[in-house]
Tab-separated table of C-alpha atoms in Angstrom:
chain	number	residue	atom	x	y	z
A	23	MET	CA	29.670	3.215	3.032
A	24	TYR	CA	28.190	1.459	5.611
A	25	LYS	CA	24.733	-0.682	4.371
A	26	ALA	CA	22.919	-1.078	7.984
A	27	VAL	CA	21.948	-0.216	11.108
A	28	ILE	CA	21.716	-2.230	14.137
A	29	SER	CA	19.779	-0.796	17.200
A	30	ASP	CA	19.084	-1.039	20.472
A	31	LEU	CA	15.918	0.730	21.947
A	32	ASP	CA	15.601	1.207	25.581
A	33	GLY	CA	18.018	3.489	26.608
A	34	THR	CA	19.517	4.023	23.143
A	35	LEU	CA	17.175	4.789	20.264
A	36	LEU	CA	14.131	5.792	22.860
A	37	ASN	CA	14.718	8.770	25.092
A	38	GLU	CA	14.396	8.644	28.792
A	39	LYS	CA	10.965	8.574	28.747
A	40	GLY	CA	10.921	5.135	26.772
A	41	LYS	CA	9.501	7.112	23.769
A	42	VAL	CA	10.271	7.624	20.474
A	43	SER	CA	11.322	11.372	19.707
A	44	ASP	CA	10.235	13.166	16.667
A	45	PHE	CA	13.876	14.291	15.440
A	46	THR	CA	14.382	10.139	15.565
A	47	ARG	CA	11.505	9.141	13.536
A	48	LYS	CA	12.243	11.036	11.156
A	49	THR	CA	16.007	10.279	11.292
A	50	VAL	CA	15.613	6.403	10.773
A	51	ARG	CA	12.735	6.781	8.548
A	52	GLU	CA	15.282	8.585	6.145
A	53	LEU	CA	17.780	6.447	6.610
A	54	ILE	CA	15.127	3.600	5.181
A	55	ASP	CA	13.753	5.677	2.415
A	56	LYS	CA	17.421	5.941	0.995
A	57	GLY	CA	18.115	2.126	1.496
A	58	ILE	CA	19.516	1.610	4.266
A	59	LYS	CA	18.599	-1.060	6.133
A	60	PHE	CA	17.582	-1.107	9.868
A	61	TYR	CA	17.084	-3.310	12.441
A	62	ILE	CA	15.871	-3.781	15.680
A	63	ALA	CA	17.752	-6.154	18.142
A	64	THR	CA	16.448	-5.003	21.728
A	65	GLY	CA	15.789	-7.322	25.190
A	66	ARG	CA	12.336	-6.760	24.755
A	67	ASN	CA	9.795	-9.289	23.441
A	68	TYR	CA	7.884	-9.290	20.111
A	69	GLY	CA	4.637	-7.307	21.301
A	70	LEU	CA	6.597	-4.490	23.177
A	71	ALA	CA	9.565	-3.892	20.404
A	72	LYS	CA	6.049	-4.127	17.275
A	73	ALA	CA	4.665	-1.488	20.007
A	74	VAL	CA	8.171	1.148	18.990
A	75	MET	CA	8.323	-0.694	14.879
A	76	ASP	CA	4.871	0.973	14.776
A	77	GLU	CA	5.818	4.367	16.688
A	78	LEU	CA	8.593	5.075	14.104
A	79	GLY	CA	5.867	4.084	10.850
A	80	ILE	CA	7.909	1.541	9.337
A	81	THR	CA	8.102	-2.216	8.841
A	82	ILE	CA	10.589	-4.117	9.526
A	83	PRO	CA	12.244	-8.046	10.958
A	84	LEU	CA	12.534	-7.993	14.897
A	85	ILE	CA	15.224	-9.383	17.007
A	86	SER	CA	13.910	-9.931	20.042
A	87	ALA	CA	14.356	-11.256	24.178
A	88	ASN	CA	18.383	-10.448	23.222
A	89	GLY	CA	18.093	-12.508	20.449
A	90	ALA	CA	16.438	-15.644	21.564
A	91	ARG	CA	14.111	-15.039	18.660
A	92	ILE	CA	13.812	-13.024	15.230
A	93	ASN	CA	9.765	-12.269	13.638
A	94	ASP	CA	10.098	-11.051	10.019
A	95	GLU	CA	8.327	-8.013	8.353
A	96	ASN	CA	4.860	-10.219	7.836
A	97	GLY	CA	5.502	-11.162	12.015
A	98	LYS	CA	6.314	-14.364	11.110
A	99	VAL	CA	8.848	-16.382	13.912
A	100	VAL	CA	11.781	-17.263	11.402
A	101	PHE	CA	14.641	-18.075	14.119
A	102	GLU	CA	14.261	-19.130	18.075
A	103	ASP	CA	17.155	-19.947	20.583
A	104	LEU	CA	14.923	-20.656	23.854
A	105	LEU	CA	16.258	-21.354	27.309
A	106	GLY	CA	17.000	-25.071	28.045
A	107	GLN	CA	14.481	-26.597	30.177
A	108	GLU	CA	16.944	-27.687	32.869
A	109	GLU	CA	18.359	-23.491	33.252
A	110	VAL	CA	14.921	-22.878	33.997
A	111	GLU	CA	14.177	-25.520	35.948
A	112	LYS	CA	17.067	-24.640	37.990
A	113	ILE	CA	16.614	-20.990	38.039
A	114	LEU	CA	12.506	-21.025	39.099
A	115	GLU	CA	13.907	-23.679	42.434
A	116	ILE	CA	15.906	-20.719	43.611
A	117	ASP	CA	14.096	-18.343	46.012
A	118	TYR	CA	14.652	-15.027	44.999
A	119	ARG	CA	12.389	-13.455	47.315
A	120	LYS	CA	15.269	-13.451	49.950
A	121	TYR	CA	17.789	-10.915	47.875
A	122	GLY	CA	14.746	-8.797	48.795
A	123	GLY	CA	11.072	-7.824	48.507
A	124	ASN	CA	11.751	-4.875	46.053
A	125	VAL	CA	12.997	-8.252	43.205
A	126	PHE	CA	9.860	-9.710	41.204
A	127	MET	CA	10.878	-12.269	38.375
A	128	ASN	CA	9.416	-11.444	34.723
A	129	VAL	CA	9.203	-14.580	31.644
A	130	PHE	CA	9.317	-13.699	28.049
A	131	SER	CA	7.501	-17.219	26.253
A	132	GLY	CA	5.564	-16.917	22.973
A	133	GLU	CA	4.550	-13.814	22.589
A	134	ASP	CA	3.689	-12.868	26.481
A	135	TRP	CA	5.482	-11.006	29.141
A	136	LEU	CA	4.549	-13.109	32.416
A	137	VAL	CA	5.316	-12.276	36.286
A	138	LEU	CA	4.166	-14.635	39.357
A	139	VAL	CA	0.561	-13.700	40.649
A	140	GLY	CA	1.031	-10.436	42.572
A	141	GLY	CA	4.648	-9.413	40.327
A	142	LEU	CA	2.220	-6.314	38.883
A	143	GLU	CA	2.318	-4.333	42.067
A	144	CYS	CA	6.060	-4.017	41.875
A	145	ILE	CA	6.232	-2.004	38.309
A	146	SER	CA	6.064	1.672	39.330
A	147	GLU	CA	4.063	3.994	37.407
A	148	GLU	CA	6.776	5.136	35.739
A	149	GLU	CA	7.261	1.782	34.452
A	150	ARG	CA	4.080	1.661	33.358
A	151	LYS	CA	3.527	4.822	31.656
A	152	ALA	CA	6.662	3.632	28.967
A	153	PHE	CA	4.963	0.376	28.120
A	154	PRO	CA	2.001	0.083	25.949
A	155	GLU	CA	1.089	-3.417	27.910
A	156	LEU	CA	1.518	-4.760	30.752
A	157	PRO	CA	2.436	-8.379	31.874
A	158	LYS	CA	0.239	-11.182	32.907
A	159	GLU	CA	0.660	-12.942	35.833
A	160	VAL	CA	0.317	-16.453	36.007
A	161	LEU	CA	1.100	-19.139	38.976
A	162	GLU	CA	4.995	-19.829	39.636
A	163	ASP	CA	3.708	-23.799	38.489
A	164	THR	CA	2.574	-22.734	35.277
A	165	LEU	CA	5.569	-21.182	34.034
A	166	LYS	CA	7.844	-25.324	33.991
A	167	GLU	CA	5.229	-25.976	31.067
A	168	LEU	CA	6.249	-23.071	29.288
A	169	GLU	CA	8.238	-22.579	25.969
A	170	ILE	CA	11.038	-20.082	27.373
A	171	GLN	CA	12.509	-17.604	26.188
A	172	LYS	CA	14.467	-15.276	29.203
A	173	ILE	CA	14.184	-14.697	32.682
A	174	PHE	CA	14.243	-11.799	34.232
A	175	PHE	CA	14.739	-10.024	37.137
A	176	ILE	CA	13.920	-6.233	38.594
A	177	GLY	CA	14.796	-5.013	41.931
A	178	GLU	CA	17.838	-3.225	43.361
A	179	HIS	CA	21.577	-3.736	41.797
A	180	GLU	CA	23.398	-4.999	44.867
A	181	ALA	CA	20.740	-7.415	45.156
A	182	LEU	CA	21.060	-8.559	41.447
A	183	VAL	CA	24.493	-8.757	41.079
A	184	GLU	CA	24.373	-11.503	44.354
A	185	LEU	CA	21.068	-13.189	42.828
A	186	GLU	CA	23.023	-13.636	39.526
A	187	LYS	CA	26.437	-15.325	41.413
A	188	GLU	CA	23.884	-18.085	43.024
A	189	ILE	CA	22.192	-18.083	38.812
A	190	ILE	CA	25.139	-18.998	37.770
A	191	LYS	CA	26.490	-21.634	40.508
A	192	LYS	CA	22.846	-23.561	40.135
A	193	THR	CA	23.030	-23.674	36.196
A	194	ASP	CA	26.809	-24.895	36.400
A	195	GLY	CA	27.346	-21.422	33.797
A	196	LYS	CA	24.929	-22.488	31.099
A	197	VAL	CA	23.238	-19.306	30.952
A	198	ALA	CA	24.144	-15.891	29.264
A	199	VAL	CA	24.299	-13.289	31.924
A	200	ALA	CA	23.293	-9.339	30.889
A	201	PHE	CA	22.574	-6.157	33.238
A	202	ALA	CA	20.171	-4.380	30.541
A	203	ASP	CA	20.725	-1.554	32.803
A	204	GLU	CA	21.336	-1.646	36.931
A	205	ARG	CA	17.536	-2.764	37.851
A	206	CYS	CA	17.317	-5.977	35.277
A	207	ALA	CA	19.364	-8.902	35.430
A	208	GLU	CA	18.467	-11.088	32.105
A	209	PHE	CA	18.788	-14.868	31.658
A	210	PHE	CA	18.927	-16.528	28.704
A	211	SER	CA	20.453	-19.630	26.041
A	212	GLU	CA	23.948	-19.874	26.063
A	213	THR	CA	23.650	-19.168	22.125
A	214	ALA	CA	21.721	-16.424	21.711
A	215	ASN	CA	22.558	-13.061	21.546
A	216	LYS	CA	21.742	-10.029	19.362
A	217	ALA	CA	24.554	-9.827	16.896
A	218	ASN	CA	24.160	-13.890	16.255
A	219	ALA	CA	20.539	-13.021	15.225
A	220	ALA	CA	21.893	-9.998	13.415
A	221	LYS	CA	23.708	-11.887	11.254
A	222	PHE	CA	21.215	-14.105	10.527
A	223	LEU	CA	19.096	-11.304	8.946
A	224	LEU	CA	22.224	-9.790	7.251
A	225	GLU	CA	22.538	-12.508	5.474
A	226	ARG	CA	19.587	-13.117	4.804
A	227	ASP	CA	19.445	-9.501	2.671
A	228	GLY	CA	22.809	-10.199	1.349
A	229	ILE	CA	25.045	-7.647	3.622
A	230	ASP	CA	28.110	-8.946	5.635
A	231	ILE	CA	28.101	-7.390	9.693
A	232	LYS	CA	31.748	-5.436	8.824
A	233	ASP	CA	29.176	-3.186	6.890
A	234	ALA	CA	26.386	-2.369	9.654
A	235	VAL	CA	26.937	0.323	12.552
A	236	SER	CA	24.788	-0.813	16.104
A	237	PHE	CA	24.532	1.281	19.165
A	238	GLY	CA	23.536	0.548	22.649
A	239	ASP	CA	23.582	0.132	25.884
A	240	GLY	CA	23.250	-2.540	28.295
A	241	GLU	CA	25.272	-5.329	28.528
A	242	ASN	CA	23.043	-7.313	26.638
A	243	ASP	CA	24.478	-5.148	23.661
A	244	TYR	CA	28.519	-6.108	24.064
A	245	GLU	CA	28.803	-9.135	20.693
A	246	MET	CA	26.374	-6.191	18.788
A	247	LEU	CA	28.402	-3.783	19.217
A	248	THR	CA	32.088	-5.593	18.870
A	249	MET	CA	31.063	-7.564	15.679
A	250	ALA	CA	29.532	-4.999	13.392
A	251	GLY	CA	32.057	-3.075	11.161
A	252	LYS	CA	31.443	0.491	13.217
A	253	GLY	CA	29.352	0.015	17.039
A	254	PHE	CA	29.339	3.097	19.308
A	255	ALA	CA	28.246	3.040	22.911
A	256	MET	CA	25.450	5.181	24.187
A	257	GLY	CA	26.755	8.505	26.957
A	258	ASN	CA	24.556	6.703	28.885
A	259	ALA	CA	25.981	3.216	29.099
A	260	ILE	CA	25.811	0.971	31.767
A	261	TYR	CA	29.238	0.670	33.814
A	262	ARG	CA	29.363	-2.839	32.752
A	263	LEU	CA	29.179	-2.407	29.461
A	264	LYS	CA	31.846	-0.068	29.355
A	265	ASP	CA	33.884	-1.947	31.536
A	266	MET	CA	33.734	-4.727	28.709
A	267	LEU	CA	34.888	-2.320	25.919
A	268	PRO	CA	38.331	-1.293	25.038
A	269	GLU	CA	38.812	2.123	26.824
A	270	ASP	CA	38.724	3.805	23.739
A	271	PHE	CA	35.149	2.581	22.213
A	272	GLU	CA	33.678	5.121	20.252
A	273	THR	CA	30.523	6.748	22.282
A	274	VAL	CA	27.822	9.212	21.491
A	275	GLY	CA	25.830	11.196	23.387
A	276	LYS	CA	22.714	9.884	25.353
A	277	ASN	CA	19.393	8.708	24.678
A	278	SER	CA	17.692	12.018	25.859
A	279	GLU	CA	20.119	13.689	23.938
A	280	ASP	CA	19.230	11.990	20.685
A	281	GLY	CA	22.113	10.539	20.857
A	282	GLU	CA	21.399	8.125	17.941
A	283	ALA	CA	19.583	9.982	15.832
A	284	LYS	CA	22.473	12.780	15.733
A	285	LYS	CA	25.468	9.949	14.872
A	286	LEU	CA	23.210	8.537	12.134
A	287	ALA	CA	22.423	11.768	10.234
A	288	GLU	CA	26.219	12.311	10.378
A	289	ILE	CA	27.074	9.035	9.064
A	290	PHE	CA	24.427	8.738	6.655
A	291	LEU	CA	22.339	11.895	6.091
A	292	ASN	CA	24.699	14.614	6.122
A	293	ASN	CA	27.063	14.227	3.642
C-alpha cells in the first residue's frame, strides 16, 4: 500500500480552467483523513501554490518553482536551490525579443512573480482568470540584484525551442530546462527538480519515495514520475514528456476529466 501522493498542479490536479473540481477536493481530503500524505510539487511560486492549497481546504508543505523551494506547513522556507548568479546574468543578456514580440520573460524571486515593465500586456484574459494574483512589473536592471528561483518565458512553442537552444549554449548547459507546457519554457538550477524536493519532505516524514505515487503532465515532472514507486502521466501531457517516458508508461485521464482524482480514488479509496 502506498503511503503518499506527490502531485503537480496545472494540467494535472487542476482542471482546464486552472481550478480544483469538487470531486478532486473531496478525494484529496478523504485521502488525508485516511492518513495518506499529500504533497504539492508545482512550477508555480509559493503564493500561487498556496492559493490552491487554500482552495483544497488543507494545510501541507508546498514544493514550488520546480523544486527550487520548499515551504513547510507553516509557510517557513525549509529548502532552496537557487539559479546560479552567473547563469542568471547570462540569461538576462540574451535578447529574447528577437524570437517574437509575443515572447515575454517571467521571474520567480522570493515570494514574488515578476515581469519586465509592459509584460502584463502579454497576459491573456483567460490566463488572468486562472491566477489569483498577477505579476509585478520591474525594470530589467532590478532582476540582476535578486536571488532567483527560476526564469521562464511564455510564447509560441517554436520560438521557445529556438530560445532554449541559445540559453543552453550561452550557459554551457549549466541550467535545467523544462517545458511545463508547449507555451512555457523554464530555466532553473541544474540540481533542482521536484523529485529531489519530494525526497526531502518524504524523508522528513519517514517515507521512502518508492512508497509514493506521483502525477504530472509536464517535462518538469519527469524525475518525479520516474523516481516515485508509481508514476502516472496525464492524458493531456506535453509531447516532450511523453517522448522521455517509456512507451508503456501508465497514463490516466485528462485533467479536464478529473483524471488524477479518479485514479487516486481507485488506488486508495475504492478497496
